[in-house]
Amino acid sequence: MINSLPVLDTVVRDRTPAKEIAPQRNPADVVRMGVIGYGYWGPNIVRNLSGLENCHLVTVCDKSPAALKRASRAYPGVHTTTDFTEVLSSPDIDAVAVVTPVWTHFELAKAALNHGKHVFVEKPFTSTSRQAEELIELAERKNLRIMVDHTFLFNGAVRKIKELVQNGTLGPLYYFDSTRVNLGLFQHDVSVVWDLAPHDLSVMDHLIGLAPEALAATGGNHFNHLADMAFITVYFPGNITAHINVNWLSPVKIRTTLIGGRDKMLVWNDLEPDEKVRIYDKGVDIKNGQGVHDLLVSYRSGDVLSPKIDITEALRVEMKYLYDCIAHNRQPLNDGAAGLRVVRLLEAAEASLKNRGSLVQF
Ligand SMILES: NC(=O)c1ccc[n+]([C@@H]2O[C@H](COP(=O)([O-])OP(=O)(O)OC[C@H]3O[C@@H](n4cnc5c(N)ncnc54)[C@H](O)[C@@H]3O)[C@@H](O)[C@H]2O)c1
């Protein structure tokens, strides 16, 4: 059993007051799930759902019979179907996970909500912010939960970093600088911005916790009209700058984030097996001299510390959290509003990219 998530609970209170909703028709604390989409990512969702106490995986749906064959082999007791309307209309299903390509998220999630189901939707939430707003309104009207798969919020390193930001260890933040590059996997329907950047943008949004002021993005496309590399800069109040580098044309895989604060700085290297987060007691102190050339700069260089990180699979923590939010009527941290904030940033990045880095104001 995974421990409760105090940091997540704190953030929920910070951002959106937890809203109690009417108890659902569900028998005591059991959540019955249907999953639509069993391609590349779907099996990970199904694997993590299937091991959860009080969570019943009822149906796996995919329009590909070959995908369903794989699902049946792995989970012999689970019902499978190629028809998603069967999942939506089933009275034995309380919540639906939408794990299909981005362009299908809106229609499937909308239909699920209209059938009275809670929804778990893959990242990015929707293809447009208008669609996200519509789903949020619909869920509110029907007293249903939306949860968007912002997987990295449940990663042990990110949960530890959130703690360090919240308890003031880093001091006021200066910057967030994230690199997520590798060779491929090229997607045929979305650019590298819509495929990879939702991870970094959701982590940035979670850790900085402020509404952005402006964004600029540059990048390029070398094979079709979809960007395969992008450099996104986001400006926040308080002189905090975020930078995100996503690239499908890198010879090496890098998953590294630098976060600089006045008092401490840290490096999160997600590919590092042991010391994923290192906190550096490094910084700069500046005293003004008489003129601009007389700045007295002193550099501080102290200890390096690597905190203990919970290495439980992020998706497992997230699925448990999904269960808790549905069973106990809690507003998730990664709710529709969080999904919408990321989609707005993606739209702005795309618009700026088209104009070679023109500034988009929020
Ligand atoms: N959170 C993460 O780390 C992460 C990682 C990878 C992918 N994803 C997201 O997961 C989603 C799916 O990505 P993928 O790589 O698994 O794609 P995929 O193409 O490998 O799989 C999608 C599956 O959905 C099925 N499908 C599509 N429309 C359907 C419908 N109407 N009814 C039933 N089945 C349908 C397809 O047959 C396919 O098997 C995307 O939104 C992607 O962004 C998230």
CSV table of C-alpha atoms and ligand atoms in Angstrom, one decimal:
chain,number,residue,atom,x,y,z
A,1,MET,CA,0.0,0.0,0.0
A,2,ILE,CA,1.4,3.4,-1.0
A,3,ASN,CA,1.6,6.1,1.7
A,4,SER,CA,-0.7,9.0,1.5
A,5,LEU,CA,0.7,12.0,-0.4
A,6,PRO,CA,0.9,15.0,2.0
A,7,VAL,CA,2.7,17.2,-0.5
A,8,LEU,CA,0.0,16.6,-3.1
A,9,ASP,CA,-2.7,17.3,-0.5
A,10,THR,CA,-1.0,20.5,0.5
A,11,VAL,CA,-0.8,21.7,-3.1
A,12,VAL,CA,-4.4,20.9,-3.7
A,13,ARG,CA,-5.3,23.2,-0.8
A,14,ASP,CA,-2.9,25.9,-2.1
A,15,ARG,CA,-4.4,26.0,-5.5
A,16,THR,CA,-8.0,24.9,-5.6
A,17,PRO,CA,-9.9,24.5,-2.5
A,18,ALA,CA,-10.9,20.8,-2.2
A,19,LYS,CA,-14.6,20.7,-3.2
A,20,GLU,CA,-16.7,17.9,-1.7
A,21,ILE,CA,-19.1,16.5,-4.2
A,22,ALA,CA,-22.1,14.2,-3.7
A,23,PRO,CA,-21.1,10.6,-3.1
A,24,GLN,CA,-21.5,8.5,-6.3
A,25,ARG,CA,-23.6,5.5,-6.7
A,26,ASN,CA,-20.6,3.3,-6.1
A,27,PRO,CA,-20.7,0.5,-3.5
A,28,ALA,CA,-18.4,1.3,-0.6
A,29,ASP,CA,-15.1,2.6,-1.8
A,30,VAL,CA,-14.8,0.5,-4.9
A,31,VAL,CA,-14.0,2.2,-8.2
A,32,ARG,CA,-14.7,0.3,-11.4
A,33,MET,CA,-12.5,1.3,-14.3
A,34,GLY,CA,-12.7,1.0,-18.1
A,35,VAL,CA,-9.6,1.8,-20.2
A,36,ILE,CA,-9.9,2.9,-23.8
A,37,GLY,CA,-6.6,2.5,-25.8
A,38,TYR,CA,-4.2,-0.4,-25.3
A,39,GLY,CA,-1.3,0.8,-27.7
A,40,TYR,CA,2.0,1.9,-26.3
A,41,TRP,CA,1.0,3.6,-23.1
A,42,GLY,CA,-2.3,1.9,-22.3
A,43,PRO,CA,-0.6,-1.3,-21.0
A,44,ASN,CA,1.2,0.8,-18.3
A,45,ILE,CA,-2.1,2.3,-17.2
A,46,VAL,CA,-3.8,-1.1,-17.1
A,47,ARG,CA,-0.9,-2.8,-15.3
A,48,ASN,CA,-0.9,-0.1,-12.5
A,49,LEU,CA,-4.7,-0.1,-12.2
A,50,SER,CA,-5.0,-3.8,-12.1
A,51,GLY,CA,-2.9,-4.2,-8.9
A,52,LEU,CA,-4.8,-1.6,-6.9
A,53,GLU,CA,-6.9,-2.6,-3.9
A,54,ASN,CA,-10.6,-1.7,-4.3
A,55,CYS,CA,-10.1,-0.8,-7.9
A,56,HIS,CA,-11.7,-3.2,-10.3
A,57,LEU,CA,-10.4,-3.2,-13.9
A,58,VAL,CA,-13.7,-4.1,-15.7
A,59,THR,CA,-13.0,-3.5,-19.5
A,60,VAL,CA,-10.1,-2.8,-21.8
A,61,CYS,CA,-11.2,-1.4,-25.2
A,62,ASP,CA,-9.1,-0.9,-28.3
A,63,LYS,CA,-10.2,-0.8,-31.9
A,64,SER,CA,-7.3,-3.1,-32.7
A,65,PRO,CA,-8.1,-6.8,-32.2
A,66,ALA,CA,-4.4,-7.5,-32.0
A,67,ALA,CA,-4.1,-5.1,-29.1
A,68,LEU,CA,-7.0,-6.8,-27.3
A,69,LYS,CA,-5.4,-10.2,-27.8
A,70,ARG,CA,-2.3,-8.9,-25.9
A,71,ALA,CA,-4.6,-7.5,-23.2
A,72,SER,CA,-6.5,-10.8,-22.8
A,73,ARG,CA,-3.3,-12.8,-22.6
A,74,ALA,CA,-2.0,-10.5,-19.8
A,75,TYR,CA,-5.3,-10.1,-17.9
A,76,PRO,CA,-7.4,-13.2,-18.7
A,77,GLY,CA,-10.4,-12.2,-16.5
A,78,VAL,CA,-10.8,-8.8,-18.0
A,79,HIS,CA,-13.6,-8.1,-20.5
A,80,THR,CA,-12.3,-6.7,-23.8
A,81,THR,CA,-14.1,-4.9,-26.6
A,82,THR,CA,-13.3,-3.0,-29.9
A,83,ASP,CA,-16.4,-0.8,-29.3
A,84,PHE,CA,-15.8,2.2,-27.0
A,85,THR,CA,-19.6,2.9,-26.7
A,86,GLU,CA,-19.8,-0.4,-24.7
A,87,VAL,CA,-17.4,1.1,-22.1
A,88,LEU,CA,-19.3,4.4,-22.0
A,89,SER,CA,-22.8,2.8,-21.6
A,90,SER,CA,-21.8,0.1,-19.1
A,91,PRO,CA,-23.5,0.5,-15.7
A,92,ASP,CA,-20.6,-1.5,-14.2
A,93,ILE,CA,-18.0,1.2,-14.9
A,94,ASP,CA,-17.5,4.4,-12.8
A,95,ALA,CA,-14.5,5.9,-14.5
A,96,VAL,CA,-12.9,5.8,-17.9
A,97,ALA,CA,-9.2,6.2,-18.8
A,98,VAL,CA,-8.7,7.7,-22.2
A,99,VAL,CA,-5.3,6.5,-23.5
A,100,THR,CA,-5.7,7.1,-27.2
A,101,PRO,CA,-4.1,9.6,-29.6
A,102,VAL,CA,-4.4,13.3,-28.6
A,103,TRP,CA,-6.9,14.2,-31.3
A,104,THR,CA,-9.4,11.7,-29.9
A,105,HIS,CA,-9.2,12.8,-26.2
A,106,PHE,CA,-11.9,15.5,-26.4
A,107,GLU,CA,-14.6,13.4,-28.1
A,108,LEU,CA,-14.0,10.3,-25.9
A,109,ALA,CA,-13.8,12.3,-22.7
A,110,LYS,CA,-16.9,14.3,-23.5
A,111,ALA,CA,-18.8,11.2,-24.3
A,112,ALA,CA,-17.7,9.5,-21.1
A,113,LEU,CA,-18.7,12.5,-19.0
A,114,ASN,CA,-22.0,12.7,-20.7
A,115,HIS,CA,-22.5,9.0,-19.7
A,116,GLY,CA,-21.8,10.0,-16.0
A,117,LYS,CA,-18.3,8.6,-15.9
A,118,HIS,CA,-15.3,10.2,-14.2
A,119,VAL,CA,-12.4,10.5,-16.7
A,120,PHE,CA,-8.7,10.1,-16.6
A,121,VAL,CA,-7.3,11.6,-19.8
A,122,GLU,CA,-3.8,11.2,-21.2
A,123,LYS,CA,-1.5,14.2,-21.6
A,124,PRO,CA,-1.9,16.6,-23.4
A,125,PHE,CA,-5.5,16.9,-22.1
A,126,THR,CA,-7.0,18.2,-25.4
A,127,SER,CA,-6.0,19.6,-28.8
A,128,THR,CA,-7.3,23.1,-28.0
A,129,SER,CA,-7.9,25.1,-24.8
A,130,ARG,CA,-11.6,25.6,-25.9
A,131,GLN,CA,-12.1,21.9,-25.8
A,132,ALA,CA,-10.5,21.7,-22.3
A,133,GLU,CA,-12.7,24.5,-21.1
A,134,GLU,CA,-15.8,22.6,-22.4
A,135,LEU,CA,-14.8,19.4,-20.6
A,136,ILE,CA,-14.2,21.3,-17.3
A,137,GLU,CA,-17.6,22.9,-17.5
A,138,LEU,CA,-19.3,19.6,-18.4
A,139,ALA,CA,-17.6,17.8,-15.5
A,140,GLU,CA,-18.6,20.5,-13.0
A,141,ARG,CA,-22.2,20.5,-14.2
A,142,LYS,CA,-22.3,16.7,-13.7
A,143,ASN,CA,-20.3,16.6,-10.4
A,144,LEU,CA,-17.6,14.4,-12.0
A,145,ARG,CA,-13.9,14.3,-11.7
A,146,ILE,CA,-11.4,14.9,-14.5
A,147,MET,CA,-7.8,13.9,-14.0
A,148,VAL,CA,-5.1,14.5,-16.6
A,149,ASP,CA,-2.1,12.1,-16.8
A,150,HIS,CA,0.7,14.5,-15.8
A,151,THR,CA,2.7,11.5,-14.8
A,152,PHE,CA,5.9,13.3,-13.6
A,153,LEU,CA,4.0,15.1,-10.8
A,154,PHE,CA,4.0,11.7,-9.1
A,155,ASN,CA,7.7,11.0,-9.7
A,156,GLY,CA,9.5,10.7,-6.3
A,157,ALA,CA,12.1,13.3,-7.5
A,158,VAL,CA,9.5,15.9,-8.4
A,159,ARG,CA,7.6,15.3,-5.1
A,160,LYS,CA,10.9,15.9,-3.2
A,161,ILE,CA,11.7,19.0,-5.2
A,162,LYS,CA,8.2,20.4,-4.5
A,163,GLU,CA,8.9,19.9,-0.8
A,164,LEU,CA,12.2,21.8,-1.2
A,165,VAL,CA,10.4,24.7,-3.0
A,166,GLN,CA,7.6,24.8,-0.5
A,167,ASN,CA,9.7,24.6,2.6
A,168,GLY,CA,12.0,27.4,1.4
A,169,THR,CA,15.2,25.3,1.0
A,170,LEU,CA,16.0,26.8,-2.4
A,171,GLY,CA,14.9,30.4,-1.4
A,172,PRO,CA,13.1,32.5,-4.0
A,173,LEU,CA,13.4,30.8,-7.4
A,174,TYR,CA,15.5,32.3,-10.2
A,175,TYR,CA,14.9,29.8,-13.0
A,176,PHE,CA,13.7,26.3,-14.1
A,177,ASP,CA,15.7,24.8,-17.0
A,178,SER,CA,14.6,21.4,-18.4
A,179,THR,CA,16.1,19.3,-21.2
A,180,ARG,CA,14.2,16.3,-22.6
A,181,VAL,CA,16.0,15.2,-25.8
A,182,ASN,CA,16.6,11.9,-27.6
A,183,LEU,CA,16.5,10.3,-31.1
A,184,GLY,CA,12.8,9.9,-31.9
A,185,LEU,CA,10.2,8.6,-31.3
A,186,PHE,CA,8.7,10.6,-34.1
A,187,GLN,CA,4.9,10.9,-33.8
A,188,HIS,CA,2.9,11.1,-37.0
A,189,ASP,CA,0.1,13.3,-35.5
A,190,VAL,CA,1.8,15.7,-33.1
A,191,SER,CA,4.9,17.8,-32.9
A,192,VAL,CA,7.7,17.3,-30.3
A,193,VAL,CA,6.1,20.3,-28.4
A,194,TRP,CA,2.7,18.5,-28.0
A,195,ASP,CA,4.4,15.1,-27.4
A,196,LEU,CA,7.3,15.8,-25.0
A,197,ALA,CA,6.8,19.3,-23.6
A,198,PRO,CA,3.6,18.5,-21.6
A,199,HIS,CA,5.9,16.7,-19.2
A,200,ASP,CA,8.1,19.6,-18.6
A,201,LEU,CA,5.3,22.2,-18.7
A,202,SER,CA,3.3,20.3,-16.1
A,203,VAL,CA,6.3,20.0,-13.8
A,204,MET,CA,7.1,23.7,-14.3
A,205,ASP,CA,3.5,24.7,-13.5
A,206,HIS,CA,3.5,22.5,-10.4
A,207,LEU,CA,6.8,23.6,-9.0
A,208,ILE,CA,6.5,27.4,-9.8
A,209,GLY,CA,2.8,27.6,-9.0
A,210,LEU,CA,2.3,31.0,-10.7
A,211,ALA,CA,0.4,32.1,-13.7
A,212,PRO,CA,2.9,32.8,-16.5
A,213,GLU,CA,3.2,36.3,-18.0
A,214,ALA,CA,4.6,35.5,-21.5
A,215,LEU,CA,6.2,32.8,-23.7
A,216,ALA,CA,8.5,32.7,-26.6
A,217,ALA,CA,9.4,29.6,-28.6
A,218,THR,CA,11.8,28.8,-31.4
A,219,GLY,CA,12.6,25.6,-33.1
A,220,GLY,CA,12.5,23.7,-36.4
A,221,ASN,CA,11.0,21.0,-38.5
A,222,HIS,CA,13.1,18.9,-40.8
A,223,PHE,CA,10.9,16.1,-42.2
A,224,ASN,CA,7.3,17.4,-42.3
A,225,HIS,CA,5.3,20.4,-41.0
A,226,LEU,CA,5.6,19.3,-37.4
A,227,ALA,CA,8.4,20.7,-35.2
A,228,ASP,CA,11.0,18.1,-34.2
A,229,MET,CA,13.0,20.4,-31.9
A,230,ALA,CA,11.9,23.4,-29.8
A,231,PHE,CA,13.2,25.8,-27.3
A,232,ILE,CA,10.5,27.3,-25.1
A,233,THR,CA,11.0,30.2,-22.7
A,234,VAL,CA,8.3,31.1,-20.2
A,235,TYR,CA,8.4,34.3,-18.2
A,236,PHE,CA,6.8,34.4,-14.7
A,237,PRO,CA,6.2,37.2,-12.2
A,238,GLY,CA,9.0,37.7,-9.7
A,239,ASN,CA,11.7,37.5,-12.4
A,240,ILE,CA,11.4,33.7,-12.7
A,241,THR,CA,12.4,32.4,-16.1
A,242,ALA,CA,11.7,28.8,-17.3
A,243,HIS,CA,13.3,27.2,-20.3
A,244,ILE,CA,12.4,23.9,-21.9
A,245,ASN,CA,14.4,22.1,-24.6
A,246,VAL,CA,12.6,19.3,-26.4
A,247,ASN,CA,14.2,17.5,-29.3
A,248,TRP,CA,13.7,14.3,-31.3
A,249,LEU,CA,17.0,14.8,-33.2
A,250,SER,CA,19.5,14.4,-30.3
A,251,PRO,CA,22.2,11.7,-30.6
A,252,VAL,CA,21.9,11.1,-26.8
A,253,LYS,CA,19.1,10.8,-24.4
A,254,ILE,CA,19.1,13.6,-21.7
A,255,ARG,CA,16.5,14.1,-19.0
A,256,THR,CA,17.9,16.8,-16.8
A,257,THR,CA,16.4,19.8,-15.0
A,258,LEU,CA,18.3,22.6,-13.3
A,259,ILE,CA,16.5,24.7,-10.8
A,260,GLY,CA,18.2,27.8,-9.4
A,261,GLY,CA,17.1,29.6,-6.2
A,262,ARG,CA,18.7,32.4,-4.3
A,263,ASP,CA,19.8,30.0,-1.4
A,264,LYS,CA,20.4,26.7,-3.1
A,265,MET,CA,20.4,25.2,-6.6
A,266,LEU,CA,19.6,21.7,-7.7
A,267,VAL,CA,20.0,19.2,-10.5
A,268,TRP,CA,17.4,16.5,-11.2
A,269,ASN,CA,18.8,13.9,-13.6
A,270,ASP,CA,16.0,11.4,-14.1
A,271,LEU,CA,18.4,8.9,-15.9
A,272,GLU,CA,20.7,8.7,-12.8
A,273,PRO,CA,20.0,5.4,-11.1
A,274,ASP,CA,20.9,6.5,-7.5
A,275,GLU,CA,21.4,10.2,-6.8
A,276,LYS,CA,18.6,11.6,-9.0
A,277,VAL,CA,18.5,14.9,-7.2
A,278,ARG,CA,21.5,16.8,-6.0
A,279,ILE,CA,21.2,20.0,-4.0
A,280,TYR,CA,24.1,22.4,-4.3
A,281,ASP,CA,24.8,25.0,-1.6
A,282,LYS,CA,26.0,27.4,-4.3
A,283,GLY,CA,25.0,30.9,-5.1
A,284,VAL,CA,26.0,34.4,-5.8
A,285,ASP,CA,26.0,37.4,-3.4
A,286,ILE,CA,26.2,40.8,-4.9
A,287,LYS,CA,26.9,44.1,-3.1
A,288,ASN,CA,26.6,47.3,-5.0
A,289,GLY,CA,29.7,49.4,-5.1
A,290,GLN,CA,29.9,53.0,-6.2
A,291,GLY,CA,29.2,52.6,-9.9
A,292,VAL,CA,27.9,49.8,-12.2
A,293,HIS,CA,31.5,48.5,-12.7
A,294,ASP,CA,32.1,48.2,-9.0
A,295,LEU,CA,29.6,45.4,-8.3
A,296,LEU,CA,31.1,43.2,-5.5
A,297,VAL,CA,30.3,39.7,-6.5
A,298,SER,CA,31.1,36.8,-4.2
A,299,TYR,CA,30.4,33.2,-5.1
A,300,ARG,CA,29.3,30.7,-2.5
A,301,SER,CA,30.2,27.1,-2.9
A,302,GLY,CA,29.3,24.7,-0.1
A,303,ASP,CA,28.1,21.2,0.3
A,304,VAL,CA,26.3,19.0,-2.2
A,305,LEU,CA,23.5,16.8,-0.8
A,306,SER,CA,21.5,14.1,-2.4
A,307,PRO,CA,18.2,13.5,-0.6
A,308,LYS,CA,16.4,10.2,-0.4
A,309,ILE,CA,13.9,9.8,-3.2
A,310,ASP,CA,10.8,7.5,-3.2
A,311,ILE,CA,11.5,5.3,-6.2
A,312,THR,CA,7.9,3.9,-6.5
A,313,GLU,CA,6.8,4.0,-10.1
A,314,ALA,CA,5.2,7.4,-10.7
A,315,LEU,CA,2.2,5.8,-12.5
A,316,ARG,CA,1.5,3.5,-9.6
A,317,VAL,CA,1.4,6.5,-7.2
A,318,GLU,CA,-0.8,8.3,-9.7
A,319,MET,CA,-3.3,5.5,-10.1
A,320,LYS,CA,-3.6,5.1,-6.4
A,321,TYR,CA,-4.2,8.9,-6.2
A,322,LEU,CA,-6.8,8.6,-9.0
A,323,TYR,CA,-8.6,5.9,-7.0
A,324,ASP,CA,-8.5,8.1,-3.8
A,325,CYS,CA,-9.8,11.2,-5.5
A,326,ILE,CA,-12.7,9.3,-7.1
A,327,ALA,CA,-13.5,7.1,-4.0
A,328,HIS,CA,-13.3,10.0,-1.6
A,329,ASN,CA,-14.6,12.9,-3.7
A,330,ARG,CA,-11.4,14.9,-3.8
A,331,GLN,CA,-10.4,17.4,-6.4
A,332,PRO,CA,-7.1,16.1,-7.9
A,333,LEU,CA,-4.0,18.2,-8.2
A,334,ASN,CA,-3.8,17.3,-11.9
A,335,ASP,CA,-7.4,18.2,-12.6
A,336,GLY,CA,-8.9,19.7,-15.8
A,337,ALA,CA,-7.7,23.1,-14.8
A,338,ALA,CA,-4.1,21.8,-14.6
A,339,GLY,CA,-4.6,20.2,-18.0
A,340,LEU,CA,-6.0,23.4,-19.4
A,341,ARG,CA,-3.0,25.4,-18.2
A,342,VAL,CA,-0.6,23.1,-20.0
A,343,VAL,CA,-2.7,23.2,-23.2
A,344,ARG,CA,-2.7,27.0,-23.2
A,345,LEU,CA,1.1,26.9,-22.9
A,346,LEU,CA,1.3,24.4,-25.8
A,347,GLU,CA,-0.9,26.6,-28.0
A,348,ALA,CA,1.2,29.7,-27.2
A,349,ALA,CA,4.4,27.7,-27.9
A,350,GLU,CA,3.0,26.6,-31.3
A,351,ALA,CA,1.9,30.2,-32.2
A,352,SER,CA,5.3,31.6,-31.2
A,353,LEU,CA,7.2,28.9,-33.1
A,354,LYS,CA,5.3,29.8,-36.3
A,355,ASN,CA,6.5,33.4,-35.9
A,356,ARG,CA,10.1,32.5,-35.1
A,357,GLY,CA,10.0,33.3,-31.4
A,358,SER,CA,7.5,36.2,-31.3
A,359,LEU,CA,6.4,36.9,-27.7
A,360,VAL,CA,3.0,35.6,-26.7
A,361,GLN,CA,1.5,37.5,-23.7
A,362,PHE,CA,-1.0,35.7,-21.4
B,1,LIG,N1,2.1,10.0,-19.7
B,1,LIG,C1,3.1,9.5,-20.4
B,1,LIG,O1,4.2,9.4,-20.0
B,1,LIG,C2,2.7,9.1,-21.8
B,1,LIG,C3,3.7,8.3,-22.6
B,1,LIG,C4,3.3,7.9,-23.8
B,1,LIG,C5,2.1,8.3,-24.4
B,1,LIG,N2,1.2,9.1,-23.6
B,1,LIG,C6,-0.1,9.5,-24.2
B,1,LIG,O2,-0.9,8.4,-24.3
B,1,LIG,C7,-1.8,8.6,-25.4
B,1,LIG,C8,-1.7,7.3,-26.3
B,1,LIG,O3,-0.4,7.3,-26.8
B,1,LIG,P1,0.3,5.9,-27.3
B,1,LIG,O4,1.7,6.2,-27.6
B,1,LIG,O5,-0.1,4.8,-26.4
B,1,LIG,O6,-0.5,5.8,-28.7
B,1,LIG,P2,-0.7,4.4,-29.6
B,1,LIG,O7,-1.1,4.9,-30.9
B,1,LIG,O8,0.4,3.5,-29.4
B,1,LIG,O9,-2.0,3.7,-28.9
B,1,LIG,C9,-3.3,4.3,-29.0
B,1,LIG,C10,-4.3,3.1,-29.0
B,1,LIG,O10,-5.6,3.7,-29.0
B,1,LIG,C11,-6.4,2.9,-29.9
B,1,LIG,N3,-7.5,3.7,-30.3
B,1,LIG,C12,-7.5,4.9,-30.9
B,1,LIG,N4,-8.8,5.4,-31.1
B,1,LIG,C13,-9.6,4.5,-30.5
B,1,LIG,C14,-11.0,4.4,-30.3
B,1,LIG,N5,-11.8,5.4,-30.8
B,1,LIG,N6,-11.5,3.3,-29.6
B,1,LIG,C15,-10.7,2.4,-29.2
B,1,LIG,N7,-9.4,2.4,-29.3
B,1,LIG,C16,-8.8,3.4,-29.9
B,1,LIG,C17,-5.5,2.5,-31.0
B,1,LIG,O11,-6.0,1.4,-31.7
B,1,LIG,C18,-4.2,2.3,-30.3
B,1,LIG,O12,-4.0,0.9,-29.9
B,1,LIG,C19,-1.4,9.9,-26.1
B,1,LIG,O13,-2.2,10.9,-25.6
B,1,LIG,C20,0.0,10.1,-25.6
B,1,LIG,O14,0.4,11.5,-25.5
B,1,LIG,C21,1.5,9.4,-22.4
